Amino acid sequence: MSVQLYNTMSRSIETFVPAKEDEVGLYTCGPTVYNYAHIGNLRTFLFEDTLKRVLLQSGFTVNHVMNITDVGHLTGDGDDGEDKLQRMAKEQQQSVWDIADFYTTAFFADFDALNMIRPTIVCKATDHIEQMIDLIKRLEERGHTYTSGGNVYFSIDSIDDYGKLARLDLEGMQNASREDVEVDDHKRNPKDFVLWFTRSKHGDQEMMWPSPWGRGFPGWHIECSAMSMHYLGESFDIHCGGIDAIPVHHTNEIAQSEAATGKEWVKYWLHGEFLLDDTGKMSKSKGEFLTLALLKKHGFEPLDYRYLVLGAHYRSQLRFSFQSLKMAQSARRRIGEAVRSMVNGGAQRTTISSDAALAYRDDFLTHIQHDLNTPQALAVLWSVVKDGTLGADERYTLVLYFDQALGLRLDAIEADEEIPADIMALFDERNRAKAAKDWEKSDALRSELAQKGYVVKDGQSGSSIEKKM
Ligand SMILES: [Zn+2]
C-alpha cells in the first residue's frame, strides 16, 4: 500500500514517492520562541507528527529537520514590525538569549507531553548565520537582490513564478488599495522582502552579526531555506507548516531557494488548518491564549487534546471548546480502560493472522495512508476495541499497531497493580462506615483514598476501588 498526500502546490492528492527510495527528507517550520505555544500552534505540530508516524509505519526512514526561530521573525509579515523576541525581552527585562532558551525548553516540554517524536535535527537560526549569509551571497551573484536604505532585499521581479504556491494574483494585488499596510519606501515592489536587516526601526537589536552588507540580522524566511538545504540538500521531499505560512513565509522561502539553485526545491507541500476559538483563528495577540498548561489546570491531560485533534482531519478547521475536549477525554479514557482490561486478562503481542484482524489492519491503513484520515482511523480503532469476536491477543496487537500512527501511548498501559494492604484497610473501613450510614466518615475516607491516588466507585452490586488513570 502506498501513502497518498494532498500537495498544496498541485491542489490535489498525490501518491507519495520520495526522491531516495526509502528515506524521506522532511522539513517542518519550528516555533518562534518568544512565548508559550498556544494550542492552535500545537495542532500544526500534531498534524506533522501524525504525518511522520504514518511514514514510519509505512516503512520509510524519516530524516526530520525542524528549526527554532530565535531571531528575525517580525511582528508584521511585511517586514514592518519589531523582532518578536526582542520585544518580549524588553517587556520582561531579560536578555533575548534567555527568552529564547526559556521558551525553547517550554516548547519541548509540550512537545514531549503530547507524545510527539522529536525531530532528527533541531536547528537554531542563530547557529546558522553563516549558511544564511552564504545563501544571500548566492542570490546576490545571480542578480536577485538589491540593497536599499541599509537592508538587502529579494526582488520578486527577478523571477517569473513568484507566488506559485499561493497562486497569488500579483497584478490584482498591485492595483488593490494597500492603505492598511505600512509601506516600506525602500522596496521596489511591495512584495519584495528583506534578506538581511542592518537597521531596525524599533531601536537596538541585541542579536547582530557582521556580514558583507554590514552588521545586522537575517530575515525570517531566509533561515528556513538556509537550514533545510544545509541538512537535507538543495532539493528534498516534504515541507510542512500551518496554512497561514502559504501566502508569505513559504512563498518567499520558495522564491529565494529556487532562485539560488535553479532547481525545484520541495516536491510535496503540506499545510494544517487552523484551530478556531469563539472569536475565530486562535492567536497570541488576542489577550489570554490557550496553552497546554491551562488545559491541565482545567483537569485535562495533554493526550486528551491529542485525541481531540485526531478527531478532525488536518485540512479541516477545528473549533475548540472545553465541552468537546471533555468528550475527547472521556473517549480516550474508555479506550484506555479497554486496553487495561486486555492487559489485565494477560493479552500478549502476536502475529496478526485471522482474516478478520487482517481486514481491520487493511481498513486502518487505507484510511490513515489516504492523506492522514485520522477520524476514520479512530473509528477503526473503536471497532476493534468493541469487537468481542476477535481473539484477545490479536485485538491487543492491532490496537498497539494503530497507536504507532495515533500516538496515544496505549503501549504504556500496564496491568492493574495489586492494591496495597493499607489502602485496602481504608477501603474496608469506608465500606463499614457506608453500611452504617455514617456518610460523613464515609466521604472523608473516600477523599483520603483519592488523595492517595485511588478512586472508589459505588455501583449497584457494591463498591470497588481502582488506581487513578
Ligand atoms: Zn519556515
mmCIF file of C-alpha atoms in Angstrom, residues 24-225:
data_model
loop_
_atom_site.group_PDB
_atom_site.id
_atom_site.type_symbol
_atom_site.label_atom_id
_atom_site.label_comp_id
_atom_site.label_asym_id
_atom_site.label_seq_id
_atom_site.Cartn_x
_atom_site.Cartn_y
_atom_site.Cartn_z
ATOM 1 C CA VAL A 24 12.209 10.838 3.384
ATOM 2 C CA GLY A 25 13.607 14.363 3.827
ATOM 3 C CA LEU A 26 11.084 16.288 5.920
ATOM 4 C CA TYR A 27 11.319 19.918 6.983
ATOM 5 C CA THR A 28 8.796 21.446 9.363
ATOM 6 C CA CYS A 29 8.838 25.141 10.293
ATOM 7 C CA GLY A 30 9.531 25.287 14.007
ATOM 8 C CA PRO A 31 8.370 27.641 16.727
ATOM 9 C CA THR A 32 9.351 31.266 17.194
ATOM 10 C CA VAL A 33 10.451 31.071 20.798
ATOM 11 C CA TYR A 34 9.216 34.372 22.231
ATOM 12 C CA ASN A 35 6.244 32.998 24.173
ATOM 13 C CA TYR A 36 4.457 29.751 25.052
ATOM 14 C CA ALA A 37 2.941 27.809 22.173
ATOM 15 C CA HIS A 38 -0.837 28.087 22.101
ATOM 16 C CA ILE A 39 -2.882 25.010 21.352
ATOM 17 C CA GLY A 40 -3.535 26.266 17.814
ATOM 18 C CA ASN A 41 0.235 26.193 17.142
ATOM 19 C CA LEU A 42 0.365 22.757 18.733
ATOM 20 C CA ARG A 43 -2.329 21.478 16.380
ATOM 21 C CA THR A 44 0.061 22.109 13.458
ATOM 22 C CA PHE A 45 2.875 20.209 15.208
ATOM 23 C CA LEU A 46 0.483 17.343 15.961
ATOM 24 C CA PHE A 47 -0.508 17.070 12.299
ATOM 25 C CA GLU A 48 3.190 16.964 11.367
ATOM 26 C CA ASP A 49 3.809 14.294 13.989
ATOM 27 C CA THR A 50 0.974 12.192 12.569
ATOM 28 C CA LEU A 51 2.470 12.564 9.092
ATOM 29 C CA LYS A 52 5.839 11.403 10.368
ATOM 30 C CA ARG A 53 4.337 8.472 12.272
ATOM 31 C CA VAL A 54 2.399 7.332 9.216
ATOM 32 C CA LEU A 55 5.530 7.496 7.055
ATOM 33 C CA LEU A 56 7.429 5.461 9.664
ATOM 34 C CA GLN A 57 4.598 2.943 9.944
ATOM 35 C CA SER A 58 4.610 2.651 6.160
ATOM 36 C CA GLY A 59 8.251 1.577 6.211
ATOM 37 C CA PHE A 60 10.094 4.797 5.386
ATOM 38 C CA THR A 61 13.025 6.220 7.283
ATOM 39 C CA VAL A 62 12.344 9.866 8.056
ATOM 40 C CA ASN A 63 15.077 12.474 8.274
ATOM 41 C CA HIS A 64 13.172 15.221 10.048
ATOM 42 C CA VAL A 65 14.620 18.704 10.431
ATOM 43 C CA MET A 66 12.917 21.420 12.451
ATOM 44 C CA ASN A 67 14.216 24.919 13.091
ATOM 45 C CA ILE A 68 13.945 27.092 16.152
ATOM 46 C CA THR A 69 13.346 30.710 15.194
ATOM 47 C CA ASP A 70 15.246 32.793 17.715
ATOM 48 C CA VAL A 71 15.930 35.865 15.575
ATOM 49 C CA GLY A 72 14.431 37.819 12.671
ATOM 50 C CA HIS A 73 10.716 36.963 12.992
ATOM 51 C CA LEU A 74 8.999 40.337 12.990
ATOM 52 C CA THR A 75 5.578 41.123 14.351
ATOM 53 C CA GLY A 76 4.390 42.111 10.866
ATOM 54 C CA ASP A 77 4.537 39.835 7.828
ATOM 55 C CA GLY A 78 5.591 42.702 5.535
ATOM 56 C CA ASP A 79 8.975 43.382 7.212
ATOM 57 C CA ASP A 80 7.247 46.201 9.041
ATOM 58 C CA GLY A 81 7.305 45.176 12.695
ATOM 59 C CA GLU A 82 9.642 44.556 15.558
ATOM 60 C CA ASP A 83 11.588 41.359 16.218
ATOM 61 C CA LYS A 84 9.238 39.243 18.346
ATOM 62 C CA LEU A 85 11.958 38.032 20.708
ATOM 63 C CA GLN A 86 13.463 41.467 21.074
ATOM 64 C CA ARG A 87 10.091 42.916 22.017
ATOM 65 C CA MET A 88 9.443 40.216 24.614
ATOM 66 C CA ALA A 89 12.966 40.675 26.038
ATOM 67 C CA LYS A 90 12.249 44.367 26.547
ATOM 68 C CA GLU A 91 8.867 43.631 28.097
ATOM 69 C CA GLN A 92 10.287 41.095 30.520
ATOM 70 C CA GLN A 93 13.556 42.995 31.018
ATOM 71 C CA GLN A 94 15.632 39.968 30.165
ATOM 72 C CA SER A 95 18.277 39.174 27.626
ATOM 73 C CA VAL A 96 16.921 37.992 24.306
ATOM 74 C CA TRP A 97 19.077 34.837 24.640
ATOM 75 C CA ASP A 98 17.393 33.993 27.954
ATOM 76 C CA ILE A 99 13.969 34.478 26.399
ATOM 77 C CA ALA A 100 14.920 32.089 23.586
ATOM 78 C CA ASP A 101 16.250 29.443 25.998
ATOM 79 C CA PHE A 102 13.278 29.636 28.310
ATOM 80 C CA TYR A 103 10.610 29.287 25.612
ATOM 81 C CA THR A 104 12.535 26.611 23.726
ATOM 82 C CA THR A 105 12.540 24.472 26.872
ATOM 83 C CA ALA A 106 8.840 25.183 27.394
ATOM 84 C CA PHE A 107 8.098 24.227 23.800
ATOM 85 C CA PHE A 108 9.777 20.830 24.088
ATOM 86 C CA ALA A 109 8.026 20.122 27.386
ATOM 87 C CA ASP A 110 4.720 20.477 25.490
ATOM 88 C CA PHE A 111 6.130 18.526 22.562
ATOM 89 C CA ASP A 112 7.021 15.558 24.798
ATOM 90 C CA ALA A 113 3.797 15.745 26.819
ATOM 91 C CA LEU A 114 1.831 15.381 23.584
ATOM 92 C CA ASN A 115 3.906 12.297 22.731
ATOM 93 C CA MET A 116 5.386 13.799 19.583
ATOM 94 C CA ILE A 117 8.510 12.151 18.201
ATOM 95 C CA ARG A 118 11.472 14.527 18.424
ATOM 96 C CA PRO A 119 12.981 15.663 15.089
ATOM 97 C CA THR A 120 16.190 14.047 13.876
ATOM 98 C CA ILE A 121 17.776 17.508 13.869
ATOM 99 C CA VAL A 122 16.642 20.622 15.711
ATOM 100 C CA CYS A 123 18.497 23.704 14.469
ATOM 101 C CA LYS A 124 18.558 27.204 15.864
ATOM 102 C CA ALA A 125 18.585 30.148 13.472
ATOM 103 C CA THR A 126 21.296 31.912 15.478
ATOM 104 C CA ASP A 127 23.618 28.907 14.979
ATOM 105 C CA HIS A 128 23.333 29.136 11.182
ATOM 106 C CA ILE A 129 24.004 32.778 10.352
ATOM 107 C CA GLU A 130 26.944 31.714 8.180
ATOM 108 C CA GLN A 131 24.734 29.488 5.978
ATOM 109 C CA MET A 132 22.224 32.323 5.623
ATOM 110 C CA ILE A 133 24.908 34.808 4.580
ATOM 111 C CA ASP A 134 26.216 32.291 2.021
ATOM 112 C CA LEU A 135 22.749 31.870 0.565
ATOM 113 C CA ILE A 136 22.211 35.633 0.314
ATOM 114 C CA LYS A 137 25.598 35.915 -1.421
ATOM 115 C CA ARG A 138 24.498 33.310 -3.963
ATOM 116 C CA LEU A 139 21.309 35.254 -4.600
ATOM 117 C CA GLU A 140 23.333 38.434 -4.991
ATOM 118 C CA GLU A 141 25.673 36.793 -7.531
ATOM 119 C CA ARG A 142 22.677 35.657 -9.566
ATOM 120 C CA GLY A 143 21.163 39.145 -9.597
ATOM 121 C CA HIS A 144 18.150 38.558 -7.365
ATOM 122 C CA THR A 145 18.906 41.132 -4.672
ATOM 123 C CA TYR A 146 19.317 44.862 -4.187
ATOM 124 C CA THR A 147 20.383 46.997 -1.259
ATOM 125 C CA SER A 148 18.304 49.942 -0.229
ATOM 126 C CA GLY A 149 18.284 52.026 2.923
ATOM 127 C CA GLY A 150 20.777 49.621 4.501
ATOM 128 C CA ASN A 151 18.726 46.414 4.056
ATOM 129 C CA VAL A 152 19.223 43.673 1.484
ATOM 130 C CA TYR A 153 16.012 42.804 -0.383
ATOM 131 C CA PHE A 154 14.939 39.948 -2.595
ATOM 132 C CA SER A 155 13.499 41.238 -5.856
ATOM 133 C CA ILE A 156 10.427 39.197 -6.752
ATOM 134 C CA ASP A 157 10.502 40.666 -10.281
ATOM 135 C CA SER A 158 13.821 38.882 -10.857
ATOM 136 C CA ILE A 159 11.958 35.544 -11.116
ATOM 137 C CA ASP A 160 8.936 34.674 -13.217
ATOM 138 C CA ASP A 161 6.988 32.324 -10.938
ATOM 139 C CA TYR A 162 6.744 34.250 -7.662
ATOM 140 C CA GLY A 163 3.665 33.264 -5.674
ATOM 141 C CA LYS A 164 3.105 29.890 -7.395
ATOM 142 C CA LEU A 165 2.333 28.041 -4.141
ATOM 143 C CA ALA A 166 -0.308 30.521 -3.028
ATOM 144 C CA ARG A 167 -1.418 31.173 -6.634
ATOM 145 C CA LEU A 168 -1.131 34.854 -5.909
ATOM 146 C CA ASP A 169 -2.720 37.277 -8.322
ATOM 147 C CA LEU A 170 0.158 39.759 -8.354
ATOM 148 C CA GLU A 171 -1.394 42.249 -10.765
ATOM 149 C CA GLY A 172 -4.666 42.280 -8.867
ATOM 150 C CA MET A 173 -2.731 42.914 -5.673
ATOM 151 C CA GLN A 174 -0.764 45.814 -7.092
ATOM 152 C CA ASN A 175 -3.973 47.523 -8.127
ATOM 153 C CA ALA A 176 -5.722 46.919 -4.842
ATOM 154 C CA SER A 177 -5.526 49.567 -2.153
ATOM 155 C CA ARG A 178 -2.659 48.951 0.236
ATOM 156 C CA GLU A 179 -3.538 51.622 2.719
ATOM 157 C CA ASP A 180 -3.812 49.076 5.534
ATOM 158 C CA VAL A 181 -0.171 48.025 5.200
ATOM 159 C CA GLU A 182 2.799 50.020 6.378
ATOM 160 C CA VAL A 183 4.705 50.603 3.149
ATOM 161 C CA ASP A 184 8.468 50.314 3.095
ATOM 162 C CA ASP A 185 9.601 53.033 0.665
ATOM 163 C CA HIS A 186 12.853 51.205 0.092
ATOM 164 C CA LYS A 187 11.103 48.322 -1.672
ATOM 165 C CA ARG A 188 10.947 48.376 -5.444
ATOM 166 C CA ASN A 189 7.943 46.067 -5.361
ATOM 167 C CA PRO A 190 5.766 45.980 -2.221
ATOM 168 C CA LYS A 191 6.073 42.167 -2.232
ATOM 169 C CA ASP A 192 9.887 42.249 -2.107
ATOM 170 C CA PHE A 193 11.169 41.042 1.225
ATOM 171 C CA VAL A 194 14.197 41.563 3.439
ATOM 172 C CA LEU A 195 17.010 39.010 3.403
ATOM 173 C CA TRP A 196 19.308 40.951 5.724
ATOM 174 C CA PHE A 197 18.470 43.831 8.054
ATOM 175 C CA THR A 198 21.069 46.371 9.122
ATOM 176 C CA ARG A 199 18.628 48.745 10.699
ATOM 177 C CA SER A 200 15.709 48.288 12.995
ATOM 178 C CA LYS A 201 13.035 50.910 13.305
ATOM 179 C CA HIS A 202 12.471 49.815 16.861
ATOM 180 C CA GLY A 203 15.751 50.702 18.480
ATOM 181 C CA ASP A 204 18.670 48.493 19.371
ATOM 182 C CA GLN A 205 18.737 44.895 18.286
ATOM 183 C CA GLU A 206 20.653 42.720 20.745
ATOM 184 C CA MET A 207 21.386 39.981 18.227
ATOM 185 C CA MET A 208 23.635 41.289 15.422
ATOM 186 C CA TRP A 209 26.319 39.682 13.267
ATOM 187 C CA PRO A 210 28.917 41.030 10.833
ATOM 188 C CA SER A 211 28.124 40.485 7.143
ATOM 189 C CA PRO A 212 29.271 41.774 3.722
ATOM 190 C CA TRP A 213 26.350 44.263 3.935
ATOM 191 C CA GLY A 214 27.142 45.481 7.430
ATOM 192 C CA ARG A 215 26.323 44.396 10.936
ATOM 193 C CA GLY A 216 22.807 43.131 11.132
ATOM 194 C CA PHE A 217 20.466 40.177 11.382
ATOM 195 C CA PRO A 218 18.720 37.867 8.926
ATOM 196 C CA GLY A 219 15.110 37.988 7.744
ATOM 197 C CA TRP A 220 12.840 35.198 8.961
ATOM 198 C CA HIS A 221 12.300 33.473 5.600
ATOM 199 C CA ILE A 222 15.980 33.006 4.727
ATOM 200 C CA GLU A 223 16.610 30.882 7.810
ATOM 201 C CA CYS A 224 14.281 28.070 6.732
ATOM 202 C CA SER A 225 15.788 27.986 3.232
#
